[in-house]
PDB file of C-alpha atoms and ligand atoms in Angstrom:
ATOM      1  CA  MET A  21     -23.230 -27.202-161.647  1.00  0.00           C
ATOM      2  CA  GLY A  22     -22.643 -30.920-161.113  1.00  0.00           C
ATOM      3  CA  ASN A  23     -24.593 -33.429-159.116  1.00  0.00           C
ATOM      4  CA  VAL A  24     -24.124 -33.517-155.361  1.00  0.00           C
ATOM      5  CA  ILE A  25     -24.158 -35.876-152.427  1.00  0.00           C
ATOM      6  CA  ILE A  26     -25.312 -34.327-149.163  1.00  0.00           C
ATOM      7  CA  LEU A  27     -24.584 -36.393-146.093  1.00  0.00           C
ATOM      8  CA  ASN A  28     -26.904 -35.455-143.242  1.00  0.00           C
ATOM      9  CA  PHE A  29     -25.045 -36.208-140.013  1.00  0.00           C
ATOM     10  CA  LYS A  30     -28.330 -36.073-138.023  1.00  0.00           C
ATOM     11  CA  THR A  31     -27.625 -36.863-134.350  1.00  0.00           C
ATOM     12  CA  TYR A  32     -26.048 -40.256-134.787  1.00  0.00           C
ATOM     13  CA  GLU A  33     -23.296 -41.068-132.313  1.00  0.00           C
ATOM     14  CA  GLU A  34     -21.041 -41.983-135.246  1.00  0.00           C
ATOM     15  CA  SER A  35     -21.314 -38.428-136.610  1.00  0.00           C
ATOM     16  CA  THR A  36     -21.196 -36.418-133.397  1.00  0.00           C
ATOM     17  CA  GLY A  37     -18.217 -34.448-132.055  1.00  0.00           C
ATOM     18  CA  ASP A  38     -14.786 -35.874-132.879  1.00  0.00           C
ATOM     19  CA  LYS A  39     -16.406 -38.784-134.717  1.00  0.00           C
ATOM     20  CA  GLY A  40     -18.248 -36.284-136.894  1.00  0.00           C
ATOM     21  CA  LEU A  41     -14.997 -34.529-137.663  1.00  0.00           C
ATOM     22  CA  LYS A  42     -13.379 -37.837-138.607  1.00  0.00           C
ATOM     23  CA  LEU A  43     -16.313 -38.655-140.901  1.00  0.00           C
ATOM     24  CA  ALA A  44     -16.150 -35.203-142.499  1.00  0.00           C
ATOM     25  CA  LYS A  45     -12.451 -35.774-143.212  1.00  0.00           C
ATOM     26  CA  ILE A  46     -13.303 -39.056-144.934  1.00  0.00           C
ATOM     27  CA  CYS A  47     -15.909 -37.219-147.034  1.00  0.00           C
ATOM     28  CA  GLU A  48     -13.296 -34.643-147.957  1.00  0.00           C
ATOM     29  CA  GLU A  49     -10.757 -37.311-148.936  1.00  0.00           C
ATOM     30  CA  VAL A  50     -13.299 -39.077-151.149  1.00  0.00           C
ATOM     31  CA  ALA A  51     -14.327 -35.752-152.712  1.00  0.00           C
ATOM     32  CA  GLU A  52     -10.700 -34.880-153.445  1.00  0.00           C
ATOM     33  CA  GLU A  53      -9.837 -38.319-154.813  1.00  0.00           C
ATOM     34  CA  THR A  54     -12.861 -38.600-157.081  1.00  0.00           C
ATOM     35  CA  GLY A  55     -13.811 -35.004-157.897  1.00  0.00           C
ATOM     36  CA  ALA A  56     -17.325 -35.611-156.569  1.00  0.00           C
ATOM     37  CA  GLU A  57     -19.127 -32.839-154.739  1.00  0.00           C
ATOM     38  CA  ILE A  58     -19.824 -34.048-151.206  1.00  0.00           C
ATOM     39  CA  ILE A  59     -21.454 -31.764-148.636  1.00  0.00           C
ATOM     40  CA  VAL A  60     -21.911 -32.547-144.949  1.00  0.00           C
ATOM     41  CA  ALA A  61     -24.876 -31.261-142.911  1.00  0.00           C
ATOM     42  CA  ALA A  62     -23.450 -31.254-139.403  1.00  0.00           C
ATOM     43  CA  GLN A  63     -25.033 -30.664-136.026  1.00  0.00           C
ATOM     44  CA  LEU A  64     -24.937 -27.000-135.085  1.00  0.00           C
ATOM     45  CA  SER A  65     -22.493 -27.653-132.269  1.00  0.00           C
ATOM     46  CA  ASP A  66     -20.055 -29.310-134.689  1.00  0.00           C
ATOM     47  CA  ILE A  67     -20.195 -26.877-137.603  1.00  0.00           C
ATOM     48  CA  TYR A  68     -17.309 -24.730-136.367  1.00  0.00           C
ATOM     49  CA  ARG A  69     -14.964 -27.592-135.555  1.00  0.00           C
ATOM     50  CA  ILE A  70     -15.636 -29.291-138.900  1.00  0.00           C
ATOM     51  CA  SER A  71     -15.550 -26.198-141.096  1.00  0.00           C
ATOM     52  CA  GLN A  72     -12.241 -25.149-139.540  1.00  0.00           C
ATOM     53  CA  VAL A  73     -10.634 -28.374-140.744  1.00  0.00           C
ATOM     54  CA  VAL A  74     -12.236 -29.498-144.012  1.00  0.00           C
ATOM     55  CA  LYS A  75     -12.619 -27.636-147.289  1.00  0.00           C
ATOM     56  CA  ILE A  76     -15.820 -29.318-148.460  1.00  0.00           C
ATOM     57  CA  PRO A  77     -19.043 -27.368-147.793  1.00  0.00           C
ATOM     58  CA  VAL A  78     -20.604 -27.709-144.355  1.00  0.00           C
ATOM     59  CA  TYR A  79     -24.330 -27.038-144.022  1.00  0.00           C
ATOM     60  CA  ALA A  80     -26.566 -26.632-140.995  1.00  0.00           C
ATOM     61  CA  GLN A  81     -29.357 -29.158-140.517  1.00  0.00           C
ATOM     62  CA  HIS A  82     -31.922 -26.520-139.594  1.00  0.00           C
ATOM     63  CA  ILE A  83     -32.359 -22.817-139.024  1.00  0.00           C
ATOM     64  CA  ASP A  84     -35.131 -21.002-137.196  1.00  0.00           C
ATOM     65  CA  ASN A  85     -37.101 -18.065-138.537  1.00  0.00           C
ATOM     66  CA  ILE A  86     -35.660 -15.572-136.067  1.00  0.00           C
ATOM     67  CA  LYS A  87     -33.594 -12.403-136.082  1.00  0.00           C
ATOM     68  CA  TYR A  88     -30.733 -11.306-133.833  1.00  0.00           C
ATOM     69  CA  GLY A  89     -32.170 -10.628-130.405  1.00  0.00           C
ATOM     70  CA  SER A  90     -34.209 -12.163-127.705  1.00  0.00           C
ATOM     71  CA  SER A  91     -34.519 -15.861-128.682  1.00  0.00           C
ATOM     72  CA  THR A  92     -33.241 -18.709-126.545  1.00  0.00           C
ATOM     73  CA  GLY A  93     -32.149 -22.103-127.826  1.00  0.00           C
ATOM     74  CA  HIS A  94     -32.901 -21.291-131.447  1.00  0.00           C
ATOM     75  CA  VAL A  95     -30.684 -21.566-134.508  1.00  0.00           C
ATOM     76  CA  LEU A  96     -29.849 -18.181-135.964  1.00  0.00           C
ATOM     77  CA  ALA A  97     -28.799 -18.435-139.619  1.00  0.00           C
ATOM     78  CA  GLU A  98     -26.238 -15.675-139.106  1.00  0.00           C
ATOM     79  CA  ALA A  99     -24.664 -17.727-136.301  1.00  0.00           C
ATOM     80  CA  ALA A 100     -24.543 -20.843-138.466  1.00  0.00           C
ATOM     81  CA  LYS A 101     -22.828 -18.776-141.157  1.00  0.00           C
ATOM     82  CA  ALA A 102     -20.359 -17.304-138.659  1.00  0.00           C
ATOM     83  CA  ALA A 103     -19.565 -20.860-137.522  1.00  0.00           C
ATOM     84  CA  GLY A 104     -18.678 -21.779-141.110  1.00  0.00           C
ATOM     85  CA  ALA A 105     -21.900 -23.110-142.628  1.00  0.00           C
ATOM     86  CA  THR A 106     -22.450 -22.237-146.274  1.00  0.00           C
ATOM     87  CA  GLY A 107     -25.982 -23.581-146.510  1.00  0.00           C
ATOM     88  CA  SER A 108     -28.766 -25.268-144.572  1.00  0.00           C
ATOM     89  CA  LEU A 109     -31.432 -27.910-144.788  1.00  0.00           C
ATOM     90  CA  ILE A 110     -34.910 -26.510-144.194  1.00  0.00           C
ATOM     91  CA  ASN A 111     -38.034 -28.446-143.179  1.00  0.00           C
ATOM     92  CA  HIS A 112     -36.386 -31.840-142.792  1.00  0.00           C
ATOM     93  CA  SER A 113     -38.886 -34.624-142.163  1.00  0.00           C
ATOM     94  CA  GLU A 114     -37.516 -34.853-138.618  1.00  0.00           C
ATOM     95  CA  LEU A 115     -38.031 -31.118-138.002  1.00  0.00           C
ATOM     96  CA  ARG A 116     -40.971 -29.850-140.036  1.00  0.00           C
ATOM     97  CA  LEU A 117     -41.716 -26.118-140.280  1.00  0.00           C
ATOM     98  CA  LYS A 118     -44.695 -23.930-141.146  1.00  0.00           C
ATOM     99  CA  LEU A 119     -44.956 -22.759-144.745  1.00  0.00           C
ATOM    100  CA  ALA A 120     -44.377 -19.129-143.747  1.00  0.00           C
ATOM    101  CA  ASP A 121     -41.190 -20.114-141.903  1.00  0.00           C
ATOM    102  CA  ILE A 122     -39.930 -22.149-144.835  1.00  0.00           C
ATOM    103  CA  GLU A 123     -40.372 -19.152-147.114  1.00  0.00           C
ATOM    104  CA  ALA A 124     -38.691 -16.787-144.648  1.00  0.00           C
ATOM    105  CA  ASN A 125     -35.776 -19.195-144.194  1.00  0.00           C
ATOM    106  CA  VAL A 126     -35.230 -19.491-147.947  1.00  0.00           C
ATOM    107  CA  GLU A 127     -35.157 -15.702-148.199  1.00  0.00           C
ATOM    108  CA  LYS A 128     -32.868 -15.400-145.190  1.00  0.00           C
ATOM    109  CA  LEU A 129     -30.357 -17.843-146.670  1.00  0.00           C
ATOM    110  CA  LEU A 130     -30.475 -16.081-150.019  1.00  0.00           C
ATOM    111  CA  GLY A 131     -29.708 -12.788-148.284  1.00  0.00           C
ATOM    112  CA  LEU A 132     -26.745 -14.395-146.534  1.00  0.00           C
ATOM    113  CA  SER A 133     -25.476 -15.956-149.797  1.00  0.00           C
ATOM    114  CA  MET A 134     -26.049 -19.409-148.333  1.00  0.00           C
ATOM    115  CA  THR A 135     -27.492 -22.420-150.146  1.00  0.00           C
ATOM    116  CA  SER A 136     -31.024 -23.525-149.261  1.00  0.00           C
ATOM    117  CA  VAL A 137     -32.249 -27.123-149.416  1.00  0.00           C
ATOM    118  CA  VAL A 138     -35.955 -27.489-148.671  1.00  0.00           C
ATOM    119  CA  CYS A 139     -36.972 -31.036-147.806  1.00  0.00           C
ATOM    120  CA  THR A 140     -40.374 -32.361-148.885  1.00  0.00           C
ATOM    121  CA  ASN A 141     -42.370 -35.553-148.581  1.00  0.00           C
ATOM    122  CA  ASN A 142     -44.373 -35.934-151.794  1.00  0.00           C
ATOM    123  CA  VAL A 143     -44.923 -34.516-155.294  1.00  0.00           C
ATOM    124  CA  ASN A 144     -47.345 -31.788-154.193  1.00  0.00           C
ATOM    125  CA  THR A 145     -45.148 -30.452-151.401  1.00  0.00           C
ATOM    126  CA  THR A 146     -42.138 -30.559-153.718  1.00  0.00           C
ATOM    127  CA  LYS A 147     -44.036 -28.421-156.209  1.00  0.00           C
ATOM    128  CA  ALA A 148     -45.044 -25.988-153.461  1.00  0.00           C
ATOM    129  CA  ALA A 149     -41.474 -25.806-152.137  1.00  0.00           C
ATOM    130  CA  ALA A 150     -40.059 -25.202-155.628  1.00  0.00           C
ATOM    131  CA  ALA A 151     -42.307 -22.142-155.952  1.00  0.00           C
ATOM    132  CA  LEU A 152     -40.456 -20.602-152.985  1.00  0.00           C
ATOM    133  CA  LYS A 153     -37.281 -20.619-155.118  1.00  0.00           C
ATOM    134  CA  PRO A 154     -34.776 -22.393-152.905  1.00  0.00           C
ATOM    135  CA  ASP A 155     -31.552 -23.666-154.493  1.00  0.00           C
ATOM    136  CA  TYR A 156     -32.649 -27.272-154.003  1.00  0.00           C
ATOM    137  CA  VAL A 157     -35.699 -29.253-153.020  1.00  0.00           C
ATOM    138  CA  ALA A 158     -35.074 -32.715-151.595  1.00  0.00           C
ATOM    139  CA  ILE A 159     -37.895 -35.232-151.833  1.00  0.00           C
ATOM    140  CA  GLU A 160     -37.744 -37.864-149.087  1.00  0.00           C
ATOM    141  CA  PRO A 161     -40.678 -40.229-148.449  1.00  0.00           C
ATOM    142  CA  PRO A 162     -40.662 -40.338-144.622  1.00  0.00           C
ATOM    143  CA  GLU A 163     -41.539 -44.017-144.401  1.00  0.00           C
ATOM    144  CA  LEU A 164     -38.329 -44.961-146.229  1.00  0.00           C
ATOM    145  CA  ILE A 165     -35.997 -42.787-144.148  1.00  0.00           C
ATOM    146  CA  GLY A 166     -33.520 -44.969-142.288  1.00  0.00           C
ATOM    147  CA  SER A 167     -35.186 -48.082-143.740  1.00  0.00           C
ATOM    148  CA  GLY A 168     -32.369 -49.260-145.991  1.00  0.00           C
ATOM    149  CA  ILE A 169     -34.969 -49.430-148.788  1.00  0.00           C
ATOM    150  CA  SER A 170     -33.959 -46.966-151.468  1.00  0.00           C
ATOM    151  CA  VAL A 171     -36.439 -44.364-152.704  1.00  0.00           C
ATOM    152  CA  SER A 172     -35.027 -44.697-156.199  1.00  0.00           C
ATOM    153  CA  LYS A 173     -35.931 -48.379-156.299  1.00  0.00           C
ATOM    154  CA  ALA A 174     -39.069 -48.430-154.115  1.00  0.00           C
ATOM    155  CA  GLN A 175     -40.704 -45.201-155.329  1.00  0.00           C
ATOM    156  CA  PRO A 176     -39.129 -44.129-158.633  1.00  0.00           C
ATOM    157  CA  ASP A 177     -42.309 -42.288-159.644  1.00  0.00           C
ATOM    158  CA  ILE A 178     -42.051 -39.923-156.701  1.00  0.00           C
ATOM    159  CA  ILE A 179     -38.652 -38.766-158.001  1.00  0.00           C
ATOM    160  CA  SER A 180     -39.625 -38.325-161.650  1.00  0.00           C
ATOM    161  CA  GLY A 181     -42.991 -36.847-160.611  1.00  0.00           C
ATOM    162  CA  SER A 182     -41.320 -34.383-158.263  1.00  0.00           C
ATOM    163  CA  VAL A 183     -38.783 -33.325-160.886  1.00  0.00           C
ATOM    164  CA  GLU A 184     -41.517 -32.750-163.452  1.00  0.00           C
ATOM    165  CA  ALA A 185     -43.828 -30.871-161.066  1.00  0.00           C
ATOM    166  CA  ALA A 186     -41.039 -28.744-159.579  1.00  0.00           C
ATOM    167  CA  LYS A 187     -39.613 -27.743-162.980  1.00  0.00           C
ATOM    168  CA  LYS A 188     -43.047 -26.605-164.114  1.00  0.00           C
ATOM    169  CA  VAL A 189     -43.183 -23.956-161.411  1.00  0.00           C
ATOM    170  CA  ASN A 190     -39.452 -23.221-161.327  1.00  0.00           C
ATOM    171  CA  PRO A 191     -37.328 -24.377-164.288  1.00  0.00           C
ATOM    172  CA  GLN A 192     -34.108 -23.504-162.395  1.00  0.00           C
ATOM    173  CA  ILE A 193     -34.864 -25.706-159.423  1.00  0.00           C
ATOM    174  CA  ARG A 194     -32.516 -28.572-158.622  1.00  0.00           C
ATOM    175  CA  VAL A 195     -34.215 -31.639-157.204  1.00  0.00           C
ATOM    176  CA  LEU A 196     -32.489 -34.056-154.846  1.00  0.00           C
ATOM    177  CA  CYS A 197     -33.939 -37.230-153.420  1.00  0.00           C
ATOM    178  CA  GLY A 198     -33.276 -39.236-150.316  1.00  0.00           C
ATOM    179  CA  ALA A 199     -34.364 -42.049-148.009  1.00  0.00           C
ATOM    180  CA  GLY A 200     -32.728 -45.435-147.896  1.00  0.00           C
ATOM    181  CA  ILE A 201     -29.985 -44.539-150.373  1.00  0.00           C
ATOM    182  CA  SER A 202     -26.862 -46.626-149.790  1.00  0.00           C
ATOM    183  CA  THR A 203     -25.263 -47.666-153.078  1.00  0.00           C
ATOM    184  CA  GLY A 204     -23.902 -46.176-156.273  1.00  0.00           C
ATOM    185  CA  GLU A 205     -26.686 -47.994-158.087  1.00  0.00           C
ATOM    186  CA  ASP A 206     -29.299 -46.149-155.974  1.00  0.00           C
ATOM    187  CA  VAL A 207     -27.660 -42.837-156.879  1.00  0.00           C
ATOM    188  CA  ARG A 208     -27.392 -43.701-160.578  1.00  0.00           C
ATOM    189  CA  LYS A 209     -31.082 -44.569-160.697  1.00  0.00           C
ATOM    190  CA  ALA A 210     -31.981 -41.301-158.927  1.00  0.00           C
ATOM    191  CA  VAL A 211     -29.954 -39.305-161.452  1.00  0.00           C
ATOM    192  CA  GLU A 212     -31.570 -41.201-164.344  1.00  0.00           C
ATOM    193  CA  LEU A 213     -34.944 -40.181-162.921  1.00  0.00           C
ATOM    194  CA  GLY A 214     -33.933 -36.529-163.075  1.00  0.00           C
ATOM    195  CA  ALA A 215     -32.436 -35.884-159.638  1.00  0.00           C
ATOM    196  CA  CYS A 216     -29.333 -33.712-159.313  1.00  0.00           C
ATOM    197  CA  GLY A 217     -28.013 -35.841-156.498  1.00  0.00           C
ATOM    198  CA  VAL A 218     -28.984 -37.344-153.184  1.00  0.00           C
ATOM    199  CA  LEU A 219     -29.452 -36.509-149.524  1.00  0.00           C
ATOM    200  CA  LEU A 220     -28.610 -39.440-147.276  1.00  0.00           C
ATOM    201  CA  ALA A 221     -27.540 -40.433-143.794  1.00  0.00           C
ATOM    202  CA  SER A 222     -27.662 -43.953-142.328  1.00  0.00           C
ATOM    203  CA  GLY A 223     -26.297 -45.795-145.386  1.00  0.00           C
ATOM    204  CA  VAL A 224     -22.952 -44.072-144.797  1.00  0.00           C
ATOM    205  CA  ILE A 225     -23.020 -43.125-141.133  1.00  0.00           C
ATOM    206  CA  LYS A 226     -24.059 -46.555-139.831  1.00  0.00           C
ATOM    207  CA  ALA A 227     -21.829 -48.461-142.279  1.00  0.00           C
ATOM    208  CA  LYS A 228     -18.862 -50.485-140.996  1.00  0.00           C
ATOM    209  CA  ASP A 229     -16.726 -48.808-143.654  1.00  0.00           C
ATOM    210  CA  PRO A 230     -18.172 -45.350-144.521  1.00  0.00           C
ATOM    211  CA  ARG A 231     -15.304 -44.609-146.888  1.00  0.00           C
ATOM    212  CA  ALA A 232     -16.066 -47.711-149.000  1.00  0.00           C
ATOM    213  CA  VAL A 233     -19.751 -46.776-149.162  1.00  0.00           C
ATOM    214  CA  LEU A 234     -18.896 -43.219-150.192  1.00  0.00           C
ATOM    215  CA  MET A 235     -16.558 -44.493-152.907  1.00  0.00           C
ATOM    216  CA  ASP A 236     -19.394 -46.630-154.248  1.00  0.00           C
ATOM    217  CA  LEU A 237     -21.929 -43.787-154.007  1.00  0.00           C
ATOM    218  CA  VAL A 238     -19.837 -41.341-156.015  1.00  0.00           C
ATOM    219  CA  GLU A 239     -19.716 -43.875-158.853  1.00  0.00           C
ATOM    220  CA  GLY A 240     -23.406 -43.180-159.419  1.00  0.00           C
ATOM    221  CA  VAL A 241     -23.370 -39.439-159.273  1.00  0.00           C
TER     222      VAL A 241
HETATM  223  O1  LIG B 303     -31.682 -36.323-144.644  1.00  0.00           O
HETATM  224  C1  LIG B 303     -31.462 -37.590-145.153  1.00  0.00           C
HETATM  225  C2  LIG B 303     -32.359 -38.584-144.603  1.00  0.00           C
HETATM  226  O2  LIG B 303     -33.534 -38.188-144.034  1.00  0.00           O
HETATM  227  C3  LIG B 303     -32.377 -39.892-145.260  1.00  0.00           C
HETATM  228  O3  LIG B 303     -31.982 -40.748-144.267  1.00  0.00           O
HETATM  229  O4  LIG B 303     -30.884 -42.668-143.308  1.00  0.00           O
HETATM  230  O5  LIG B 303     -32.604 -42.983-145.082  1.00  0.00           O
HETATM  231  O6  LIG B 303     -30.383 -42.038-145.673  1.00  0.00           O
HETATM  232  P1  LIG B 303     -31.449 -42.187-144.625  1.00  0.00           P
END
């Protein structure tokens, strides 16, 4: 398995609705041209429209620990899958969950043959998340999210420390990192520190030329 770039569309205007579809097409073009693995984590309401058009993987940004039935306004993993999602972020810094829900969500995704990416905020939580056996853990120091200051430059130890701690409890685990990533150099540094790729958002989504940024990013992966 190669290294990956996951682009979290969040709820930015530039990645919502038709604009999100356009951005996903750019990600697909860059993936096809370069051979890089690029995944988009779209808003729930855009998963179907995007997955109908592009061939790159589309993930959900969140799922709730619920079953089919009497829940209103929640995200059912089965529904995300039916819409075309092949994986999901879990416990993103902007939508934290309880430990029991994180574990249930990892199991739910496994049962649906979907990829799980559990987000964490420090070395200890990364270690704890790795013990739940998701496909990926993604360490993102919250204070650097959206800051333009790259985790791989500002806090290299949190990446290497997370990789080391996570592998101790789960040698199969794949560790991603994110927050402030915007250049190929940031990605290269993250990979040197043991990450299997990055999870990012604003560096691409808020860029004047997202395609150019993506082309630079894939250089580092
Ligand atoms: O999920 C990715 C994210 O939280 C990092 O955001 O804007 O710093 O790349 P950003």
